[in-house]
CSV table of C-alpha atoms and ligand atoms in Angstrom, one decimal:
chain,number,residue,atom,x,y,z
A,1,UNK,CA,73.3,118.2,133.7
A,2,UNK,CA,70.2,118.4,131.6
A,3,UNK,CA,70.8,117.2,128.1
A,4,UNK,CA,69.3,115.0,125.3
A,5,UNK,CA,71.2,111.7,125.7
A,6,UNK,CA,70.2,110.5,122.2
A,7,UNK,CA,70.7,113.7,120.2
A,8,UNK,CA,73.9,112.3,118.7
A,9,UNK,CA,71.9,109.6,116.8
A,10,UNK,CA,70.3,112.1,114.4
A,11,UNK,CA,73.3,114.5,114.4
A,12,UNK,CA,75.7,111.8,113.3
A,13,UNK,CA,73.3,110.3,110.8
A,14,UNK,CA,72.7,113.7,109.3
A,15,UNK,CA,76.4,114.3,109.1
A,16,UNK,CA,76.8,111.0,107.1
A,17,UNK,CA,74.0,112.1,104.8
A,18,UNK,CA,75.7,115.5,104.3
A,19,UNK,CA,78.9,113.8,103.3
A,20,UNK,CA,77.0,111.3,101.1
A,21,UNK,CA,78.5,108.5,103.2
A,22,UNK,CA,75.2,106.9,104.3
A,23,UNK,CA,73.9,103.7,103.0
A,24,UNK,CA,70.6,103.8,101.1
A,25,UNK,CA,69.2,100.3,101.2
A,26,UNK,CA,67.9,98.8,98.0
A,27,UNK,CA,65.2,96.1,98.1
A,28,UNK,CA,65.0,92.9,96.2
A,29,UNK,CA,61.4,91.9,95.4
A,30,UNK,CA,62.3,88.3,94.8
A,31,UNK,CA,65.2,85.9,94.9
A,32,UNK,CA,68.8,87.1,94.3
A,33,UNK,CA,69.6,85.6,90.9
A,34,UNK,CA,71.2,86.7,87.7
A,35,UNK,CA,68.0,88.5,86.7
A,36,UNK,CA,66.7,90.1,89.9
A,37,UNK,CA,64.0,92.7,90.6
A,38,UNK,CA,65.6,95.5,92.6
A,39,UNK,CA,63.4,98.4,93.7
A,40,UNK,CA,60.8,97.3,91.3
A,41,UNK,CA,63.1,97.2,88.3
A,42,UNK,CA,64.3,94.1,86.5
A,43,UNK,CA,68.1,94.2,86.4
A,44,UNK,CA,71.1,91.9,85.6
A,45,UNK,CA,72.7,91.3,89.0
A,46,UNK,CA,76.4,92.1,89.2
A,47,UNK,CA,76.7,92.8,92.9
A,48,UNK,CA,75.9,89.5,94.5
A,49,UNK,CA,78.4,87.1,96.1
A,50,UNK,CA,76.2,84.2,95.1
A,51,UNK,CA,78.9,83.3,92.5
A,52,UNK,CA,77.5,79.9,91.5
A,53,UNK,CA,73.8,80.8,91.8
A,54,UNK,CA,73.5,78.0,94.3
A,55,UNK,CA,71.0,80.0,96.5
A,56,UNK,CA,68.5,79.1,93.7
A,57,UNK,CA,69.7,75.6,93.0
A,58,UNK,CA,66.7,73.2,93.4
A,59,UNK,CA,68.7,70.7,95.5
A,60,UNK,CA,69.9,73.5,97.9
A,61,UNK,CA,66.3,74.9,98.3
A,62,UNK,CA,65.0,71.4,98.8
A,63,UNK,CA,67.7,70.7,101.3
A,64,UNK,CA,66.5,73.6,103.4
A,65,UNK,CA,62.8,72.5,103.1
A,66,UNK,CA,63.5,68.9,104.0
A,67,UNK,CA,65.6,69.8,107.0
A,68,UNK,CA,63.0,72.2,108.4
A,69,UNK,CA,60.4,69.5,108.0
A,70,UNK,CA,62.5,66.9,109.8
A,71,UNK,CA,64.1,69.0,112.5
A,72,UNK,CA,61.8,72.1,112.9
A,73,UNK,CA,62.4,75.8,112.4
A,74,UNK,CA,64.9,76.4,115.2
A,75,UNK,CA,67.5,74.5,117.2
A,76,UNK,CA,66.4,75.5,120.6
A,77,UNK,CA,69.9,76.2,122.1
A,78,UNK,CA,73.6,76.9,121.6
A,79,UNK,CA,75.5,73.9,120.3
A,80,UNK,CA,77.3,73.4,123.6
A,81,UNK,CA,74.1,72.9,125.6
A,82,UNK,CA,71.2,71.3,123.7
A,83,UNK,CA,71.3,72.7,120.2
A,84,UNK,CA,73.8,70.3,118.6
A,85,UNK,CA,71.8,68.4,116.0
A,86,UNK,CA,72.8,65.5,113.8
A,87,UNK,CA,72.5,67.7,110.8
A,88,UNK,CA,75.0,70.2,112.2
A,89,UNK,CA,77.6,67.4,112.5
A,90,UNK,CA,76.7,66.0,109.1
A,91,UNK,CA,77.6,69.4,107.5
A,92,UNK,CA,81.0,69.4,109.3
A,93,UNK,CA,81.8,65.9,108.2
A,94,UNK,CA,81.0,66.6,104.6
A,95,UNK,CA,82.9,69.9,104.7
A,96,UNK,CA,86.0,68.4,106.2
A,97,UNK,CA,86.0,65.7,103.5
A,98,UNK,CA,85.5,68.3,100.8
A,99,UNK,CA,88.3,70.5,102.1
A,100,UNK,CA,90.7,67.6,102.7
A,101,UNK,CA,91.1,68.5,106.4
A,102,UNK,CA,90.8,66.3,109.4
A,103,UNK,CA,87.9,68.2,110.8
A,104,UNK,CA,85.8,71.3,110.5
A,105,UNK,CA,83.5,73.6,112.6
A,106,UNK,CA,80.5,75.7,111.5
A,107,UNK,CA,80.0,79.1,113.2
A,108,UNK,CA,76.9,81.3,112.9
A,109,UNK,CA,78.6,83.6,110.3
A,110,UNK,CA,82.1,84.2,108.9
A,111,UNK,CA,82.2,87.4,111.0
A,112,UNK,CA,81.5,85.4,114.1
A,113,UNK,CA,84.3,82.9,113.2
A,114,UNK,CA,86.9,85.7,112.9
A,115,UNK,CA,85.7,87.6,115.9
A,116,UNK,CA,85.5,84.4,118.0
A,117,UNK,CA,88.6,82.5,117.0
A,118,UNK,CA,91.3,85.0,116.2
A,119,UNK,CA,91.5,86.4,119.8
A,120,UNK,CA,91.8,82.9,121.1
A,121,UNK,CA,94.8,82.0,118.9
A,122,UNK,CA,97.0,84.9,120.1
A,123,UNK,CA,97.1,86.6,123.4
A,124,UNK,CA,99.4,88.8,125.5
A,125,UNK,CA,103.0,87.8,124.6
A,126,UNK,CA,102.0,86.8,121.1
A,127,UNK,CA,101.9,88.7,117.8
A,128,UNK,CA,99.4,88.8,114.9
A,129,UNK,CA,100.8,89.7,111.6
A,130,UNK,CA,98.1,90.9,109.1
A,131,UNK,CA,97.9,92.0,105.5
A,132,UNK,CA,97.0,95.8,105.3
A,133,UNK,CA,93.9,95.1,103.2
A,134,UNK,CA,92.4,92.3,105.3
A,135,UNK,CA,88.6,92.2,105.8
A,136,UNK,CA,86.9,94.2,108.6
A,137,UNK,CA,85.9,91.1,110.5
A,138,UNK,CA,89.6,90.1,110.8
A,139,UNK,CA,90.4,93.6,112.0
A,140,UNK,CA,87.8,93.3,114.7
A,141,UNK,CA,89.0,89.8,115.6
A,142,UNK,CA,92.5,91.2,116.0
A,143,UNK,CA,91.2,94.1,118.1
A,144,UNK,CA,89.7,91.6,120.5
A,145,UNK,CA,93.1,90.1,121.2
A,146,UNK,CA,95.7,91.3,123.6
A,147,UNK,CA,98.5,90.3,121.2
A,148,UNK,CA,100.8,92.8,119.6
A,149,UNK,CA,100.1,93.6,116.0
A,150,UNK,CA,102.2,93.7,112.9
A,151,UNK,CA,100.9,94.8,109.5
A,152,UNK,CA,102.6,94.3,106.1
A,153,UNK,CA,101.8,96.3,103.0
A,154,UNK,CA,99.3,94.4,100.8
A,155,UNK,CA,100.8,91.1,99.5
A,156,UNK,CA,104.4,92.4,100.1
A,157,UNK,CA,106.3,89.3,101.0
A,158,UNK,CA,109.6,91.3,101.6
A,159,UNK,CA,107.8,93.3,104.3
A,160,UNK,CA,106.2,90.2,105.8
A,161,UNK,CA,109.6,88.6,106.1
A,162,UNK,CA,111.0,91.8,107.8
A,163,UNK,CA,108.1,91.8,110.3
A,164,UNK,CA,108.7,88.0,111.0
A,165,UNK,CA,112.5,88.6,111.4
A,166,UNK,CA,111.8,91.3,114.0
A,167,UNK,CA,109.3,89.1,115.8
A,168,UNK,CA,111.5,86.1,115.8
A,169,UNK,CA,112.5,85.0,119.3
A,170,UNK,CA,110.5,87.9,120.9
A,171,UNK,CA,107.1,86.2,121.1
A,172,UNK,CA,105.5,83.0,122.3
A,173,UNK,CA,103.3,82.6,119.2
A,174,UNK,CA,103.2,84.2,115.8
A,175,UNK,CA,100.0,84.2,113.8
A,176,UNK,CA,100.0,85.3,110.1
A,177,UNK,CA,96.6,86.1,108.8
A,178,UNK,CA,95.4,87.0,105.3
A,179,UNK,CA,92.4,87.1,103.1
A,180,UNK,CA,92.7,84.4,100.4
A,181,UNK,CA,90.9,86.6,97.7
A,182,UNK,CA,90.8,90.3,98.4
A,183,UNK,CA,87.3,91.5,98.2
A,184,UNK,CA,87.8,95.0,96.7
A,185,UNK,CA,90.4,94.2,94.1
A,186,UNK,CA,89.9,90.6,93.3
A,187,UNK,CA,93.5,89.7,93.6
A,188,UNK,CA,94.9,86.8,95.6
A,189,UNK,CA,97.3,86.3,98.4
A,190,UNK,CA,100.6,84.4,97.5
A,191,UNK,CA,99.7,81.5,99.9
A,192,UNK,CA,102.7,79.4,98.8
A,193,UNK,CA,105.1,82.1,99.8
A,194,UNK,CA,103.3,82.9,103.0
A,195,UNK,CA,103.3,79.2,103.9
A,196,UNK,CA,107.1,78.9,103.2
A,197,UNK,CA,107.8,82.0,105.4
A,198,UNK,CA,105.6,80.7,108.1
A,199,UNK,CA,107.4,77.4,108.1
A,200,UNK,CA,110.8,79.2,108.3
A,201,UNK,CA,109.8,81.3,111.3
A,202,UNK,CA,107.5,78.9,113.1
A,203,UNK,CA,104.4,80.9,112.6
A,204,UNK,CA,100.8,79.8,112.4
A,205,UNK,CA,98.9,80.5,109.1
A,206,UNK,CA,95.2,81.6,109.0
A,207,UNK,CA,93.5,82.2,105.7
A,208,UNK,CA,90.1,83.9,105.4
A,209,UNK,CA,88.8,82.3,102.2
A,210,UNK,CA,85.4,83.9,102.1
A,211,UNK,CA,85.7,84.8,98.4
A,212,UNK,CA,87.9,81.8,97.4
A,213,UNK,CA,85.6,79.0,98.5
A,214,UNK,CA,83.4,77.7,95.7
A,215,UNK,CA,85.5,79.8,93.3
A,216,UNK,CA,89.3,78.9,93.5
A,217,UNK,CA,90.9,75.5,93.1
A,218,UNK,CA,89.6,72.3,91.7
A,219,UNK,CA,85.8,72.0,92.2
A,220,UNK,CA,86.0,75.3,94.2
A,221,UNK,CA,87.8,73.7,97.1
A,222,UNK,CA,89.4,77.0,97.9
A,223,UNK,CA,92.7,78.8,98.0
A,224,UNK,CA,94.6,76.0,99.8
A,225,UNK,CA,93.6,73.6,97.0
A,226,UNK,CA,94.5,76.2,94.4
A,227,UNK,CA,98.1,76.3,95.7
A,228,UNK,CA,98.3,72.5,96.4
A,229,UNK,CA,98.4,73.2,100.2
A,230,UNK,CA,95.4,71.2,101.3
A,231,UNK,CA,95.6,70.3,105.0
A,232,UNK,CA,98.7,72.5,105.4
A,233,UNK,CA,97.3,75.9,106.3
A,234,UNK,CA,96.7,75.8,110.0
A,235,UNK,CA,93.3,77.6,109.9
A,236,UNK,CA,91.2,77.7,106.8
A,237,UNK,CA,88.3,80.0,107.6
A,238,UNK,CA,85.4,80.7,105.2
A,239,UNK,CA,81.7,81.3,104.8
A,240,UNK,CA,78.6,79.7,103.5
A,241,UNK,CA,77.2,83.2,102.7
A,242,UNK,CA,79.0,83.6,99.4
A,243,UNK,CA,79.5,80.9,96.7
A,244,UNK,CA,77.8,78.3,98.8
A,245,UNK,CA,74.7,80.5,98.5
A,246,UNK,CA,73.4,80.1,102.1
A,247,UNK,CA,74.8,81.6,105.4
A,248,UNK,CA,77.3,80.5,108.1
A,249,UNK,CA,80.9,80.7,109.0
A,250,UNK,CA,83.3,77.8,108.8
A,251,UNK,CA,86.7,76.7,110.0
A,252,UNK,CA,88.6,73.7,108.6
A,253,UNK,CA,91.8,72.2,109.9
A,254,UNK,CA,93.2,69.6,112.3
A,255,UNK,CA,91.1,67.8,115.0
A,256,UNK,CA,93.2,69.7,117.6
A,257,UNK,CA,92.3,73.1,116.1
A,258,UNK,CA,88.6,72.3,116.0
A,259,UNK,CA,88.5,71.0,119.6
A,260,UNK,CA,90.3,74.1,120.7
A,261,UNK,CA,88.2,76.4,118.6
A,262,UNK,CA,84.8,75.3,119.8
A,263,UNK,CA,85.9,75.2,123.5
A,264,UNK,CA,87.3,78.7,123.4
A,265,UNK,CA,85.3,80.8,120.9
A,266,UNK,CA,82.8,82.9,122.7
A,267,UNK,CA,80.9,83.7,119.6
A,268,UNK,CA,80.3,80.0,119.1
A,269,UNK,CA,79.6,79.0,122.7
A,270,UNK,CA,77.2,81.9,123.5
A,271,UNK,CA,75.1,82.1,120.3
A,272,UNK,CA,72.3,79.8,119.2
A,273,UNK,CA,73.1,77.3,116.5
A,274,UNK,CA,71.8,77.4,112.9
A,275,UNK,CA,68.2,76.7,112.2
A,276,UNK,CA,68.0,73.2,110.6
A,277,UNK,CA,67.0,74.7,107.2
A,278,UNK,CA,70.3,76.6,107.1
A,279,UNK,CA,72.2,73.4,107.8
A,280,UNK,CA,70.2,71.4,105.2
A,281,UNK,CA,70.9,74.0,102.6
A,282,UNK,CA,74.7,74.0,103.5
A,283,UNK,CA,74.8,70.2,103.2
A,284,UNK,CA,73.1,70.2,99.8
A,285,UNK,CA,75.4,73.0,98.6
A,286,UNK,CA,78.6,71.1,99.5
A,287,UNK,CA,77.2,68.0,97.7
A,288,UNK,CA,76.3,70.1,94.6
A,289,UNK,CA,79.9,71.4,94.6
A,290,UNK,CA,81.2,67.9,94.8
A,291,UNK,CA,79.0,66.3,92.1
A,292,UNK,CA,78.3,69.2,89.7
A,293,UNK,CA,81.6,70.7,88.5
A,294,UNK,CA,79.8,72.6,85.7
A,295,UNK,CA,79.0,75.5,88.0
A,296,UNK,CA,82.6,76.4,88.8
A,297,UNK,CA,83.6,75.8,85.2
A,298,UNK,CA,80.9,78.1,84.0
A,299,UNK,CA,81.8,80.8,86.5
A,300,UNK,CA,85.4,80.8,85.2
A,301,UNK,CA,84.3,80.8,81.5
A,302,UNK,CA,82.1,83.8,82.2
A,303,UNK,CA,84.8,85.5,84.2
A,304,UNK,CA,87.5,85.1,81.6
A,305,UNK,CA,85.3,86.3,78.8
A,306,UNK,CA,84.0,89.3,80.7
A,307,UNK,CA,87.5,90.5,81.9
A,308,UNK,CA,89.1,90.0,78.5
A,309,UNK,CA,86.4,92.0,76.7
A,310,UNK,CA,86.5,94.8,79.3
A,311,UNK,CA,90.2,95.2,79.0
A,312,UNK,CA,90.0,95.2,75.2
A,313,UNK,CA,87.5,98.1,75.4
A,314,UNK,CA,90.1,100.0,77.4
A,315,UNK,CA,88.8,99.6,81.0
A,316,UNK,CA,91.2,99.3,83.9
A,317,UNK,CA,90.4,96.1,85.9
A,318,UNK,CA,93.4,96.4,88.2
A,319,UNK,CA,95.1,93.3,89.5
A,320,UNK,CA,92.0,91.1,89.6
A,321,UNK,CA,92.4,87.4,88.7
A,322,UNK,CA,89.1,86.3,90.1
A,323,UNK,CA,85.3,86.9,89.4
A,324,UNK,CA,85.6,90.1,91.5
A,325,UNK,CA,86.1,92.6,88.7
A,326,UNK,CA,86.9,96.2,89.7
A,327,UNK,CA,86.3,98.7,86.9
A,328,UNK,CA,88.5,101.5,88.1
A,329,UNK,CA,87.5,105.0,86.9
A,330,UNK,CA,89.3,107.4,89.3
A,331,UNK,CA,87.1,110.1,90.9
A,332,UNK,CA,84.2,109.1,93.2
A,333,UNK,CA,81.7,111.2,91.2
A,334,UNK,CA,82.6,109.4,88.0
A,335,UNK,CA,82.1,106.0,89.6
A,336,UNK,CA,78.7,107.1,91.0
A,337,UNK,CA,77.7,108.4,87.5
A,338,UNK,CA,78.7,105.2,85.9
A,339,UNK,CA,76.7,103.1,88.4
A,340,UNK,CA,73.6,105.3,88.1
A,341,UNK,CA,73.7,105.0,84.3
A,342,UNK,CA,74.3,101.3,84.4
A,343,UNK,CA,71.3,100.8,86.7
A,344,UNK,CA,69.1,103.0,84.4
A,345,UNK,CA,70.1,100.6,81.6
A,346,UNK,CA,69.2,97.5,83.7
A,347,UNK,CA,72.7,96.5,84.9
A,348,UNK,CA,72.9,96.4,88.7
A,349,UNK,CA,76.5,97.4,89.6
A,350,UNK,CA,77.4,99.6,92.5
A,351,UNK,CA,80.3,102.0,93.1
A,352,UNK,CA,83.0,101.5,95.7
A,353,UNK,CA,84.3,104.9,96.6
A,354,UNK,CA,86.5,106.7,99.1
A,355,UNK,CA,86.9,106.0,102.1
A,356,UNK,CA,86.5,102.3,101.1
A,357,UNK,CA,89.2,102.6,98.5
A,358,UNK,CA,91.8,105.4,97.8
A,359,UNK,CA,90.4,108.8,96.5
A,360,UNK,CA,91.7,108.3,93.0
A,361,UNK,CA,90.8,104.6,92.8
A,362,UNK,CA,87.0,104.8,92.9
A,363,UNK,CA,85.4,102.0,90.9
A,364,UNK,CA,82.5,99.9,90.0
A,365,UNK,CA,82.8,96.4,91.4
A,366,UNK,CA,81.3,93.8,89.1
A,367,UNK,CA,80.9,90.3,90.4
A,368,UNK,CA,80.7,87.6,87.7
A,369,UNK,CA,78.2,84.8,88.2
A,370,UNK,CA,77.9,81.3,86.8
A,371,UNK,CA,74.1,81.8,86.2
A,372,UNK,CA,74.7,84.6,83.6
A,373,UNK,CA,74.1,83.6,80.0
A,374,UNK,CA,76.2,84.7,77.0
A,375,UNK,CA,73.5,87.2,75.9
A,376,UNK,CA,73.4,88.7,79.4
A,377,UNK,CA,77.2,89.2,79.5
A,378,UNK,CA,77.1,90.7,76.0
A,379,UNK,CA,74.4,93.1,77.1
A,380,UNK,CA,76.4,94.1,80.2
A,381,UNK,CA,79.5,94.6,78.1
A,382,UNK,CA,77.8,96.7,75.4
A,383,UNK,CA,76.2,98.8,78.2
A,384,UNK,CA,79.6,99.3,79.9
A,385,UNK,CA,81.1,100.3,76.5
A,386,UNK,CA,78.2,102.8,75.7
A,387,UNK,CA,78.3,104.5,79.0
A,388,UNK,CA,82.1,104.3,79.3
A,389,UNK,CA,82.3,106.4,76.1
A,390,UNK,CA,79.4,108.7,77.2
A,391,UNK,CA,81.3,109.5,80.4
A,392,UNK,CA,84.8,109.7,78.8
A,393,UNK,CA,86.2,106.8,80.7
A,394,UNK,CA,87.3,104.9,77.6
B,1,PLP,C1,82.1,88.3,103.6
B,1,PLP,C2,83.3,88.1,104.4
B,1,PLP,C3,83.3,87.7,105.7
B,1,PLP,C4,82.1,87.6,106.5
B,1,PLP,O1,81.4,86.4,106.2
B,1,PLP,P1,79.9,86.3,106.7
B,1,PLP,O2,79.7,84.8,106.7
B,1,PLP,O3,79.0,86.9,105.6
B,1,PLP,O4,79.7,86.9,108.0
B,1,PLP,C5,84.6,87.5,106.3
B,1,PLP,N1,85.7,87.7,105.6
B,1,PLP,C6,85.7,88.1,104.3
B,1,PLP,C7,87.0,88.3,103.6
B,1,PLP,C8,84.5,88.3,103.6
B,1,PLP,O5,84.5,88.7,102.4
């Protein structure tokens, strides 16, 4: 048959554009920091996951430069063959000590950690039980597994227990997996209750703490520390791409877990290791978290102030208890208008709309940052108030 084999590329892209579901990329003309230049315009950055502004911390930048000078630009191989450098191992030792676990392992990204490790933890004859609002990388990791799947309504412990009861005795292994902090709503998983249920039913626990690390718990040690469960969650997964300000996935847990994880995860075994500059920055970033508690403290001062003022103005910030602050406005069109006007006024905050969230729950997602000054936050707040009134939201 004669046909154009790539016609679908343009057709499907055009369909996305027609539905206004395509991504239009914006360009930063400099570093990602509290005051950034985006598409040529200076804005206050409210969309970044760089919670502690560590991507611009002199020690973290210096860590990258020094490691590149010492070890070169690339590692030359996968870790398992000839790309395992002393600096990769140094990061893992520092990280385990920081997280209070026996051991840790760095993956290329958080996505690679979930996609590589989850399918190895549960196979045919096992079940993975997942929160309905878990991150896409968890969903893909689960899809790569031959295990059965159970889903419980978001944070619904009654339903989790029902699924566990049903699974009890039927499966070889049970794996419960949840985001620590949920990225769209900024609410948190009740890890203490999940841990208790897991103990009761002999299930493994896996927490994706991408938005909790560097944010939750003393010194930003993460959600397990927040709940006093250090070393008790079987798999603590996270990322260096958010509060740590660099890039890279991570898993922390027992020596047994780490030995198993790196011998089995195909994303780890078959993909080149981090450039030394990445590892140098990761190492410096962990050290900054350990020795400079002021960043996490400032993040929370900013967060608490920002949320309190927004709520007092009459905005709906949902169930958020973290720096991820949804400002829920309802209709998608309204969220888009709010975002467009905020950007015009120099506040970079983007809308999250259907199908990413329910049709009537469109929102602006504002991420607080430790690097914002009081004047910046007051400017953001007064801009939200002005435009919120203009658009009839408050
Ligand atoms: C960002 C994120 C990831 C992916 O981490 P990367 O290191 O950026 O690939 C995984 N899980 C959750 C919950 C995330 O928010």
